[in-house]
Coordinates of C-alpha atoms in Angstrom, one line a residue:
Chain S
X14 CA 130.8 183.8 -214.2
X15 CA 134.3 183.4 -216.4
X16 CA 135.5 186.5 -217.5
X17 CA 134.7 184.9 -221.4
X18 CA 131.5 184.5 -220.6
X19 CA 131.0 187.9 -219.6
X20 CA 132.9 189.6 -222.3
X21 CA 131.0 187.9 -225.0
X22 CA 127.8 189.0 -224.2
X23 CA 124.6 187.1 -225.4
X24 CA 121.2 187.5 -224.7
X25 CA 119.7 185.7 -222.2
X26 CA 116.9 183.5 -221.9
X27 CA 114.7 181.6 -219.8
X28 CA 114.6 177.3 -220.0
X29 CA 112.1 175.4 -217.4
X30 CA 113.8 172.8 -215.1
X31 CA 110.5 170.2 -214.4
X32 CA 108.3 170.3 -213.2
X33 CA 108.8 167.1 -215.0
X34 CA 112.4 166.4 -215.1
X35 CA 114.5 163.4 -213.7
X36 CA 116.9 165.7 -212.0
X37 CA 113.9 167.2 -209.9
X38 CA 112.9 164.1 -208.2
X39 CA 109.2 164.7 -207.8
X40 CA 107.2 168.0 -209.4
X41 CA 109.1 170.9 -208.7
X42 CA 110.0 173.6 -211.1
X43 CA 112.9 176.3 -211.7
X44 CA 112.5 178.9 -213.7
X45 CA 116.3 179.3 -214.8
X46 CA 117.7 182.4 -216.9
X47 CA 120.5 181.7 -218.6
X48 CA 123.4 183.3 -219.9
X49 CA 124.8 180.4 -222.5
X50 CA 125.6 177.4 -220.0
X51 CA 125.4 179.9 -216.6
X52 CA 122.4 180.8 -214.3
X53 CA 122.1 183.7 -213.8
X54 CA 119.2 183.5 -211.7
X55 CA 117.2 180.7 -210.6
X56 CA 113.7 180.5 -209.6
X57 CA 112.2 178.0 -207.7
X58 CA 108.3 177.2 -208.3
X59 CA 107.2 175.4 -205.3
X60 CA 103.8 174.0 -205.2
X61 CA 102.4 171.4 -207.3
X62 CA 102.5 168.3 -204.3
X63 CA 100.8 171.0 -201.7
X64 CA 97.8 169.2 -199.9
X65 CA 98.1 171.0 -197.0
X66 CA 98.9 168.7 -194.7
X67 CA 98.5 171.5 -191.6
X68 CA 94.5 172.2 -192.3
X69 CA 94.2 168.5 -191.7
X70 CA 96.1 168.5 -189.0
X71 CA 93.3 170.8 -187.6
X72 CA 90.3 169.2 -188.8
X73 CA 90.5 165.8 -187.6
X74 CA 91.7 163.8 -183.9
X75 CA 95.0 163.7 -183.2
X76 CA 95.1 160.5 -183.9
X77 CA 93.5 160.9 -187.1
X78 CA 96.6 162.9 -188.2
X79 CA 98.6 159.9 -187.6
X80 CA 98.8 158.6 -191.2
X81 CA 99.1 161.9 -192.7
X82 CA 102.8 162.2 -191.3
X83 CA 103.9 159.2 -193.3
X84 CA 103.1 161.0 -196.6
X85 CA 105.3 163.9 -195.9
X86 CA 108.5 162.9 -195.9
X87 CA 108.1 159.4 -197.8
X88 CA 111.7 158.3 -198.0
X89 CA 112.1 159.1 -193.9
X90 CA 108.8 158.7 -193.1
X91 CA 109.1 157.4 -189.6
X92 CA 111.1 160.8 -188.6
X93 CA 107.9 162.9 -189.6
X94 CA 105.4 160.1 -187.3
X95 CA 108.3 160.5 -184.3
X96 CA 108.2 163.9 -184.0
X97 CA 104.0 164.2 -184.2
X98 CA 103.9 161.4 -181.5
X99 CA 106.7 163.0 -179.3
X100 CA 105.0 166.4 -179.7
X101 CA 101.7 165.6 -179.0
X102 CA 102.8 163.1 -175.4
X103 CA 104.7 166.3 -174.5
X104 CA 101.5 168.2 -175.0
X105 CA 99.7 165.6 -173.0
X106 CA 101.8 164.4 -170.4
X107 CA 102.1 160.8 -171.9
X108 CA 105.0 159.0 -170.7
X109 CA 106.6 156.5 -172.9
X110 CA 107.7 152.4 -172.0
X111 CA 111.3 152.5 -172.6
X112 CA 110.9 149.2 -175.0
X113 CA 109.1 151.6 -176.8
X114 CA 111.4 154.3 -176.9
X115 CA 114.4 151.9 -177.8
X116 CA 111.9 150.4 -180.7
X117 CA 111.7 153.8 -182.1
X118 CA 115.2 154.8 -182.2
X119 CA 116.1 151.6 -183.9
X120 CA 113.4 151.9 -186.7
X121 CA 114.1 155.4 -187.3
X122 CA 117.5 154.7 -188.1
X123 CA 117.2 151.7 -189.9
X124 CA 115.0 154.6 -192.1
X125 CA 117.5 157.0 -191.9
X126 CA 119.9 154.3 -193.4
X127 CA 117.1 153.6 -196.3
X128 CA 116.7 157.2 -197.1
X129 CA 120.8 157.9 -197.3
X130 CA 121.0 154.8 -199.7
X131 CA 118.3 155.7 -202.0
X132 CA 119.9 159.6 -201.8
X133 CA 123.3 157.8 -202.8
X134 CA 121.8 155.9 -205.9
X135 CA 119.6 158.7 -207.5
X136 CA 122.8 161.7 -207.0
X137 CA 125.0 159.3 -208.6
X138 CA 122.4 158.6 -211.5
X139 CA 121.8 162.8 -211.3
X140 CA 125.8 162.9 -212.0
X141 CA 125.7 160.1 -214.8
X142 CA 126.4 157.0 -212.6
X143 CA 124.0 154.5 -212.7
X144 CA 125.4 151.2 -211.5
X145 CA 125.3 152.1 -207.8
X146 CA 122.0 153.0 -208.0
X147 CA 121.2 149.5 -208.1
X148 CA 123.7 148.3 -205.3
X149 CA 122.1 150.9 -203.1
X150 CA 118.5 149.3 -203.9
X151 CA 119.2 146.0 -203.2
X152 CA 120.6 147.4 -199.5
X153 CA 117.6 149.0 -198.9
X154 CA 115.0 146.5 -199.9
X155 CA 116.5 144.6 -197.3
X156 CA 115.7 147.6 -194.5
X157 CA 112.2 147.8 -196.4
X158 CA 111.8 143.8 -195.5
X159 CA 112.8 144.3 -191.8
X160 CA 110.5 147.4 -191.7
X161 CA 107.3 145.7 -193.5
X162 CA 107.6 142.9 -191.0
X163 CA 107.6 144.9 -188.0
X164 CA 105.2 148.1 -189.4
X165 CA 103.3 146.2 -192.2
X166 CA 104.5 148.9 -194.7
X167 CA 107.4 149.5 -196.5
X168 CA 107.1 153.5 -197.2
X169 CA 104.1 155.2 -195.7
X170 CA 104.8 153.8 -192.6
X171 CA 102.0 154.4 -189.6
X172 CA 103.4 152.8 -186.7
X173 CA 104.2 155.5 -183.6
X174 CA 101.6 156.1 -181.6
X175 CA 100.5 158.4 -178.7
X176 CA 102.5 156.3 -175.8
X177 CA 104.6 154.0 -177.9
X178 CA 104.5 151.9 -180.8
X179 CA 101.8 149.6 -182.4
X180 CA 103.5 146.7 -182.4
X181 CA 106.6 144.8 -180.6
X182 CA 109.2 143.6 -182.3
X183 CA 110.2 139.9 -182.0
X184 CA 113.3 137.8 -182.4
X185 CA 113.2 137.3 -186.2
X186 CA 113.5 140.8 -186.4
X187 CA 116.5 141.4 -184.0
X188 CA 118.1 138.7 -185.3
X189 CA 117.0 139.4 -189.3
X190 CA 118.4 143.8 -188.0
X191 CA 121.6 142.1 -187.0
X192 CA 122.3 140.1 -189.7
X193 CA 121.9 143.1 -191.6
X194 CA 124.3 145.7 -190.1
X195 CA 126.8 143.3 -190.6
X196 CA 126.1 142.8 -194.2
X197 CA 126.0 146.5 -195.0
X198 CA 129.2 147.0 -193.1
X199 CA 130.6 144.9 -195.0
X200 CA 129.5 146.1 -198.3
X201 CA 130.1 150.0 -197.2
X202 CA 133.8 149.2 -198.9
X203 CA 132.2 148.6 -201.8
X204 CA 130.6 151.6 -202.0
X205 CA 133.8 153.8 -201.3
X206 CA 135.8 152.1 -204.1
X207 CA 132.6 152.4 -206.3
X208 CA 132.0 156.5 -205.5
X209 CA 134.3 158.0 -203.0
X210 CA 137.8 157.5 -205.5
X211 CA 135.9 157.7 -208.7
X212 CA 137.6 160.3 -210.5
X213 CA 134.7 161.5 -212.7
X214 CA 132.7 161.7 -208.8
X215 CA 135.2 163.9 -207.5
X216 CA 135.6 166.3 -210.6
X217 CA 131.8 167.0 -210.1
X218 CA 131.7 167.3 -206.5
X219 CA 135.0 169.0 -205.0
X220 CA 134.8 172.6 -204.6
X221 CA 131.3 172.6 -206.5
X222 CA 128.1 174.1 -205.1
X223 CA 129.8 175.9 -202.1
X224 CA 127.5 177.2 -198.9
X225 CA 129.0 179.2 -196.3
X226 CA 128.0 178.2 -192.6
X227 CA 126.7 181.7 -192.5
X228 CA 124.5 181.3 -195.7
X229 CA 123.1 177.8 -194.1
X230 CA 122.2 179.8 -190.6
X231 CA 120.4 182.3 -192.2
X232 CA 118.4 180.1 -194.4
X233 CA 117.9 177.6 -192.1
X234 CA 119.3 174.6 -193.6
X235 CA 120.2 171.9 -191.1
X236 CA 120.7 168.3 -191.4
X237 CA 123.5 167.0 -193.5
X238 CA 123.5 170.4 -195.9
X239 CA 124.7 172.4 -192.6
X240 CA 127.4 169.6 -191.5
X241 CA 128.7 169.6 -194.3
X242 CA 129.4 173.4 -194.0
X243 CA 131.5 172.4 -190.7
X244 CA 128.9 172.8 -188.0
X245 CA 128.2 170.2 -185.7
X246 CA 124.5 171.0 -185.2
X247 CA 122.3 167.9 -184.8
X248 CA 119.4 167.4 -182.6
X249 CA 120.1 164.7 -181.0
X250 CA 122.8 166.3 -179.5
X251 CA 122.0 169.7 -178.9
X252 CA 118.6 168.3 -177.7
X253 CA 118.3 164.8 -177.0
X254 CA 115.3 163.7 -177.3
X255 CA 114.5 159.6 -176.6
X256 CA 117.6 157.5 -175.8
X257 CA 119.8 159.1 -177.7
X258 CA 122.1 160.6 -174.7
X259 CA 122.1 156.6 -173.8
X260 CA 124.1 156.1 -176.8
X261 CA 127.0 156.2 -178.2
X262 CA 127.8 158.0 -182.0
X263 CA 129.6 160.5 -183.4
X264 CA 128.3 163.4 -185.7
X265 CA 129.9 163.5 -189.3
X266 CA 131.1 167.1 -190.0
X267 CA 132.8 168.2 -192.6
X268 CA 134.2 171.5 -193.5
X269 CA 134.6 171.7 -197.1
X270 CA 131.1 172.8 -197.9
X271 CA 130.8 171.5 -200.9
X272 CA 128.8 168.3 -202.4
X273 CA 132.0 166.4 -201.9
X274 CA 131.4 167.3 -198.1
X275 CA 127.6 166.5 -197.9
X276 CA 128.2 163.6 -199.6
X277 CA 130.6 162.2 -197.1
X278 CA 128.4 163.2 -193.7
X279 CA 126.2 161.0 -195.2
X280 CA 127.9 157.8 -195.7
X281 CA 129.3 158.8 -192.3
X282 CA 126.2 158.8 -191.0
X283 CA 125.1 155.8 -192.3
X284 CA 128.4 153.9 -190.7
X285 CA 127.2 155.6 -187.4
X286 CA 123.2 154.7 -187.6
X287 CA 124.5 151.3 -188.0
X288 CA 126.4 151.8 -184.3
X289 CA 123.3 153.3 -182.7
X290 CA 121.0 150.4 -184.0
X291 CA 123.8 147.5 -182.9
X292 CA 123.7 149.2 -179.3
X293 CA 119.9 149.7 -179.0
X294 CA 119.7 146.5 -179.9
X295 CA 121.9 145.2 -177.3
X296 CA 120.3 146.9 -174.5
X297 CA 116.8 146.4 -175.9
X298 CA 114.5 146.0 -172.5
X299 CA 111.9 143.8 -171.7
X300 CA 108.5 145.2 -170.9
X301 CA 105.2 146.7 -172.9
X302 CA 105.7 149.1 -175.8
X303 CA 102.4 151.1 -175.1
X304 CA 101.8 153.2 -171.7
X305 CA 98.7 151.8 -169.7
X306 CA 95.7 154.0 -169.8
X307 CA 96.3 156.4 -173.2
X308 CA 93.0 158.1 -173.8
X309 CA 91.1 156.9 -177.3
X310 CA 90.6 160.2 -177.4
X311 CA 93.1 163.1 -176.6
X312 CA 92.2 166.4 -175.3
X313 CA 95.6 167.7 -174.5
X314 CA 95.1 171.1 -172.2
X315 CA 95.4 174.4 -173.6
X316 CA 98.8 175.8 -174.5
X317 CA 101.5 175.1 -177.1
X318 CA 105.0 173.3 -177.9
X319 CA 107.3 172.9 -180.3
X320 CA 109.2 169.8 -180.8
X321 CA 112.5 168.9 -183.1
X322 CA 113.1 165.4 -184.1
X323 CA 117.1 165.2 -186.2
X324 CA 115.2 163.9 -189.7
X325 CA 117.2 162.4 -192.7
X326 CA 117.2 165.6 -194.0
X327 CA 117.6 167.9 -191.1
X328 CA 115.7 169.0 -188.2
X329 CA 111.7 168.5 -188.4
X330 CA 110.1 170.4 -186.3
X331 CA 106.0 170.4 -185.0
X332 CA 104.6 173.0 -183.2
X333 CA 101.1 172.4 -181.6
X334 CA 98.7 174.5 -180.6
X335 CA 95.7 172.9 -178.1
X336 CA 92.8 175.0 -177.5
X337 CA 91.9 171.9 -175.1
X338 CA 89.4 170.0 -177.2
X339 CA 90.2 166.7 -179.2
X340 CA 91.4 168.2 -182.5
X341 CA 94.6 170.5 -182.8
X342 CA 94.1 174.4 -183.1
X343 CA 97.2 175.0 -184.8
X344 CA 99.6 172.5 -186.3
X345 CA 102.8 173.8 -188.1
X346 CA 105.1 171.8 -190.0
X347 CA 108.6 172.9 -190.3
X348 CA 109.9 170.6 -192.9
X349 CA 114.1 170.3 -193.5
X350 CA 113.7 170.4 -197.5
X351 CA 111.4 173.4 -197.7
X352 CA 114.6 175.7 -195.8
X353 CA 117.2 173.7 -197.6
X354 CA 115.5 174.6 -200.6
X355 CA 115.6 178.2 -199.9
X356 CA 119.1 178.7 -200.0
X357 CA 119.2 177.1 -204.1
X358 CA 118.9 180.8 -205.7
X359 CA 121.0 182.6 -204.0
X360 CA 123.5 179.9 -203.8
X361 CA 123.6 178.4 -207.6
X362 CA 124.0 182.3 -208.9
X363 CA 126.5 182.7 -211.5
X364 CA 127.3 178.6 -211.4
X365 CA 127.4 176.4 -214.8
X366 CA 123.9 174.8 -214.9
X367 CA 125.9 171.1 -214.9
X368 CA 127.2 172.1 -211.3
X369 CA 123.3 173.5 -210.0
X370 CA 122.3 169.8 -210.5
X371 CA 124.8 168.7 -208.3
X372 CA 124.1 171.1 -205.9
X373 CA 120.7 170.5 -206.6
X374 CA 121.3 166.6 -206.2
X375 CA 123.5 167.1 -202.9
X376 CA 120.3 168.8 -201.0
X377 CA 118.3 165.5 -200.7
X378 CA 115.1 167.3 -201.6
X379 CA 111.9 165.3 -201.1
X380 CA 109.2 167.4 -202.7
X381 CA 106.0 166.1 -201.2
X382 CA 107.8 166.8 -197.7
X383 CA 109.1 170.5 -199.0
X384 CA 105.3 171.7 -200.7
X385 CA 103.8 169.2 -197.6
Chain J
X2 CA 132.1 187.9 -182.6
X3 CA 129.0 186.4 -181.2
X4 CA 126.7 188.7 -179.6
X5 CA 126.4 187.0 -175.8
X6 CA 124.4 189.6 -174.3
X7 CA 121.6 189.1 -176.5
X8 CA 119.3 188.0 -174.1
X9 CA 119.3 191.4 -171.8
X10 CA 118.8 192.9 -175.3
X11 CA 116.3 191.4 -176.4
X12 CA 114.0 191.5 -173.2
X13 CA 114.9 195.4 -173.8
X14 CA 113.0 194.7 -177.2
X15 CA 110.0 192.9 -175.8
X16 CA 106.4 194.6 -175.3
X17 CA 105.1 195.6 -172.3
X18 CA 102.1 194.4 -170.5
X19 CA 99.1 196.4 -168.3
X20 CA 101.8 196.4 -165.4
X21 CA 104.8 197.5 -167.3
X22 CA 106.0 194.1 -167.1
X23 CA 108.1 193.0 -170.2
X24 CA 106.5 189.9 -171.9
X25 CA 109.3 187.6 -171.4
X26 CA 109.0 183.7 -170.5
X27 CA 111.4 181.5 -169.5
X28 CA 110.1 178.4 -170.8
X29 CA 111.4 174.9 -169.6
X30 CA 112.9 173.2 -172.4
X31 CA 111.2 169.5 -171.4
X32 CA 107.7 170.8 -171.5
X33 CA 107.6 173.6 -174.2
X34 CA 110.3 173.1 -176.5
X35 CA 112.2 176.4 -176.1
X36 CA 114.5 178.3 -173.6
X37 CA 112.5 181.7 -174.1
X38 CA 109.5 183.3 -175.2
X39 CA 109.5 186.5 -176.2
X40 CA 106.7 188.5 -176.9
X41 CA 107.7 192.2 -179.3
X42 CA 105.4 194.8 -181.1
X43 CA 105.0 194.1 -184.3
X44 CA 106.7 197.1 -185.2
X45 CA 110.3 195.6 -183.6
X46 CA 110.4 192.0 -185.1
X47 CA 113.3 193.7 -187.6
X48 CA 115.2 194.8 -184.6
X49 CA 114.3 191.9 -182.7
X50 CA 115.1 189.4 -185.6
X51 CA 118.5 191.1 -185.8
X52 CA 119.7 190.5 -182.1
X53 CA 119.1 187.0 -182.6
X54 CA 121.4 187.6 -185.9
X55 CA 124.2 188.9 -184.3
X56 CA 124.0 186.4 -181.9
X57 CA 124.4 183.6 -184.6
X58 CA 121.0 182.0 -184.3
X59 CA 119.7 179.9 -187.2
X60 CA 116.2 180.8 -188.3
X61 CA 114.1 177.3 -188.0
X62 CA 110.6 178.9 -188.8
X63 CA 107.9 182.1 -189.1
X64 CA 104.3 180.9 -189.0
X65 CA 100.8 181.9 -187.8
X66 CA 97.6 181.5 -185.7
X67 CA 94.9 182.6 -185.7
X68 CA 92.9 183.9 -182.9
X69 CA 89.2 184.4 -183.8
X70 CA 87.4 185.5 -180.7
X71 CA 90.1 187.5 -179.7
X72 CA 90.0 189.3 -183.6
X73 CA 94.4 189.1 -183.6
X74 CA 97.0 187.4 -185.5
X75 CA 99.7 186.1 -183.9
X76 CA 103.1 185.9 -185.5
X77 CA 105.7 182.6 -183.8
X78 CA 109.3 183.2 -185.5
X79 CA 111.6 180.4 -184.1
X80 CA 115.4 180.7 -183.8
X81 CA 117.3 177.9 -182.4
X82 CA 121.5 178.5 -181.5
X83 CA 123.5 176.1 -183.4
X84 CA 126.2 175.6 -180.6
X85 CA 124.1 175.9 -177.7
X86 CA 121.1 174.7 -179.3
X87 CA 119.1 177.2 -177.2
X88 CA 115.7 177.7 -178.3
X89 CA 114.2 181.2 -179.0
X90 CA 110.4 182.0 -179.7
X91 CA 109.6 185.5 -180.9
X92 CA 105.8 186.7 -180.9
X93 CA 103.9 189.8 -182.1
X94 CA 100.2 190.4 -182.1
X95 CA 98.6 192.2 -185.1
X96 CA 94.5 192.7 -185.9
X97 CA 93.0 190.8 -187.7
X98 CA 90.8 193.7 -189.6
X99 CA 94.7 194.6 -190.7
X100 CA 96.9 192.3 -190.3
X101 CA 100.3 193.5 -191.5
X102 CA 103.8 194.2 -190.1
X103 CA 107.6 194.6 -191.4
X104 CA 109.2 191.7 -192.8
X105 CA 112.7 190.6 -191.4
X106 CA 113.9 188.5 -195.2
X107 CA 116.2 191.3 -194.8
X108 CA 118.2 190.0 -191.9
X109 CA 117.4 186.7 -192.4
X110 CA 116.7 185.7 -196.1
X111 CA 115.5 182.4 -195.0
X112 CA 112.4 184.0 -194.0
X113 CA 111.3 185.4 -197.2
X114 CA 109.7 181.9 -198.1
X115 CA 108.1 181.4 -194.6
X116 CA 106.4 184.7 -195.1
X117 CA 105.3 184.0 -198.4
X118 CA 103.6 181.0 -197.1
X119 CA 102.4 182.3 -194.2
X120 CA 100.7 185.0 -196.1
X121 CA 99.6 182.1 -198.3
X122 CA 98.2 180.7 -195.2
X123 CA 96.8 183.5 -193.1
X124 CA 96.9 186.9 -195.5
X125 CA 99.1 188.7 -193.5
X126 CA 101.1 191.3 -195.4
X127 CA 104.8 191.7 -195.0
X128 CA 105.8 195.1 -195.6
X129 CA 108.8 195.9 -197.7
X130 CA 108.7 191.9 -198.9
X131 CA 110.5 191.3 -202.1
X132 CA 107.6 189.3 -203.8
X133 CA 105.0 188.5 -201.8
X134 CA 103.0 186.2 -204.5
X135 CA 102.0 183.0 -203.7
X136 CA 104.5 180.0 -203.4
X137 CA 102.5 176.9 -201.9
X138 CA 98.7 178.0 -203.3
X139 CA 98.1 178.5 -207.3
X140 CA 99.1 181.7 -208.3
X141 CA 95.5 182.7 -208.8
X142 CA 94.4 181.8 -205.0
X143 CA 92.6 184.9 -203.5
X144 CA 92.0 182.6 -200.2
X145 CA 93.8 182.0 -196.7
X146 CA 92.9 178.6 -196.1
X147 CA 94.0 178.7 -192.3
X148 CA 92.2 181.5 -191.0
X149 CA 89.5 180.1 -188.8
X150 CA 86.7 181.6 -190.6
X151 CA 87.7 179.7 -194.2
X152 CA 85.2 177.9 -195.6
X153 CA 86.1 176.1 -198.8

């Protein structure tokens, strides 16, 4: 707080951020109190898209569960149905046709690429920007075409399952994925003269809504939040999962922490998503994209495991429980948002409420994947 | 500096079995999904939850199960290194008649919203939490929808 602010004292009061607001993007609430344009403390009221998504995971066949993982996460909705599927063939001993695997990596991040685009649009139209909003849909409705033809959906997507994938992919859509990386290549200038110079951009974003690597660790915020606090933790490096240690990318760190900072891991990553899909695609393999002989039903034997998939937001994490018969015991969700969130009240303290949304905007909350 | 010893300390930490034997697994990463499981008294998760601080591990998670015939609930706090990316599973045990044991939001304040839900979830109490109300359920929910013996 500025030293003015503090030596004219008001009275404080209490204003309700959402649960209907635009800067909220979906149904969650803070309860802010406010000293004239500070915060001095903000409450988040987490909640209203709970549908407890783990109870389901208990009462039903594993493969029953499958659609419920596309409704967490909706923007990166394959990284929620990668992570089930990967848990539960650990659990079970399934291995996976490498077709398969290399099918997986490629639509995750084409999804990955969606979900950074449509973050791009709605934090510039959070900071008063709307044009690229618009520039960012058109790029994803083309990842949305590609996906549809391959999943037959473009958001809640279903298509991982227990041993590989539902469906192959054919040459329209190698061809049609192609075409495409070099199109948003081409356009990711664009996008830098657009945001990246734009003085008004950086004015709201340079040294605003700082975390510490320290406050990131101990909340437990990963993904792009923690890189852009200068640590170089992603899971599929620390723990490569798939064909990731096949591949070839860097991870986008920054050390600023500040929006300015998680802003640029992501267009990083995006430039680097489009590197893993072009060499994914050029060693694509021939072969089936389901393993021979997967049970209708599963009845993984008793025990537990945990499994991290790197999400668009941060690192997903499923922990099963088998008690041996065809439905799950315990199924526990760790979603990114929900820890990313965590860190908001101690970390917009004291900060103009103008700067919280940014900070608020630079988390990449998706609420239905943070209440789950 | 980074605490590199933590692993001799925090075997120290672990519970004992019938045999004296410290409840310690060495888990391979492929199959379970974490480096070492560590099994404490529910009494030491603060002391436990603090080596892993020291030792600069990032909290991922702190959820339940519940274990009905065996009338226990089982605490799973997960801790991954950001460096390493070594994988660390704590567990404690506490009865189900009273299901309750210290909460570690004050080393890691990450976990004060993982407890909240878990208690949500399973009714286990926290001790010495800041606000233990709530934060997934409606404020007004006087039920743990995960224990095994819910019925809606």
């Amino acid at each position: 707080m500025s030293t003015d602010a503090q030596a004219i004292h008001h009275e404080s009061f209490i204003v309700n951020l959402g649960p209907q607001h635009p800067a909220t993007h979906g149904v969650l609430r803070i309860k802010l109190t406010m000293d004239g344009e500070y915060i001095l403390d903000a409450e988040p009221i987490i909640g209203y898209g709970h549908r407890m998504h783990e109870k389901m995971g208990e009462n039903r066949a594993y493969a029953k569960f499958l659609p419920n993982t596309g409704r967490m996460d909706y923007v990166a909705a394959l990284f929620n149905g990668h992570g089930y599927v990967c848990a539960v063939e650990r659990l079970a001993g399934l291995t996976v046709p490498e077709r398969a695997e290399y099918i997986r990596v490629i639509t995750c991040e084409l999804n990955r690429v969606a979900s950074h685009l449509l973050w791009l649009g709605a934090f510039l139209v959070d900071l008063g920007g709307f044009t690229p909003l618009l520039y960012c849909f058109d790029d994803r409705e083309k990842i949305l075409d590609l996906l549809e033809s391959v999943t037959g959906a473009r958001l809640t997507f279903c298509y991982f399952r227990f041993g590989g994938v539902c469906n192959d992919i054919d040459d329209t859509f190698v061809n049609g994925t192609r075409d495409f990386v070099k199109l948003l290549r081409s356009r990711m200038p664009l996008y830098h003269d657009f945001v990246s110079t734009n003085i008004i951009f950086r004015k709201r974003c340079e040294g605003i809504g700082l975390l510490s690597a320290d406050t990131c660790r101990r909340y437990g915020a990963t993904g792009p939040v923690l890189r852009g606090s200068g640590v170089a933790y992603d899971v599929r490096k620390q723990e490569p999962y798939s064909i990731y240690p096949k591949l070839d990318f860097k991870i986008p760190v920054y050390p600023e922490c500040d929006c300015m900072a998680r802003y640029r891991v992501r267009v990083d990553e995006i430039v680097e998503s489009l590197r893993i899909i072009e060499q994914a695609l050029d060693q694509l393999p021939a072969g089936p994209v389901m393993a021979p002989k997967v049970p209708k039903i599963l009845k993984p034997a008793k025990g537990d495991c945990y499994f991290n998939v790197e999400s668009a937001r941060g690192s997903f994490g499923i922990r099963i429980v088998s008690d041996g018969s065809e439905n799950a015991y315990r199924l526990k969700l760790r979603s990114p948002c929900f820890s990313n969130m965590s860190l908001f009240q101690e970390a917009s303290r004291g900060m103009l409420l103008a700067d919280a949304l940014a900070l608020l905007g630079s988390l990449d909350l998706v609420i239905p994947d943070m209440d789950r | 500096m980074p605490d590199n010893d933590w692993k001799t300390r925090l075997v120290a930490c672990a519970a004992r079995d019938a045999a004296q034997q410290p409840l310690v697994t060495e888990t391979p990463h492929a199959t379970k999904g974490s480096v070492l499981e560590v099994t404490v008294p529910a009494a030491d998760v603060v002391a436990a939850a603090r080596i892993l601080d020291n030792a600069v591990f990032l909290i991922e998670a702190v959820t339940g199960v519940d274990w009905l015939a065996e009338q226990q609930m089982e605490l799973v706090y997960d801790f991954v290194q950001m460096q390493t990316g070594e994988r660390v599973t704590l567990r404690a045990r506490v009865p189900r008649e009273k299901p309750e044991l210290p909460t570690i939001s004050a080393v890691y304040p990450g976990a004060n919203w993982h407890e909240r839900e878990t208690h949500d979830f399973f009714g286990i109490v926290f001790s010495g939490h800041p606000n233990l109300t709530p934060l997934l359920l409606p404020e007004d929910a006087r039920f743990h929808p995960l224990r095994k013996d819910f019925a809606p």
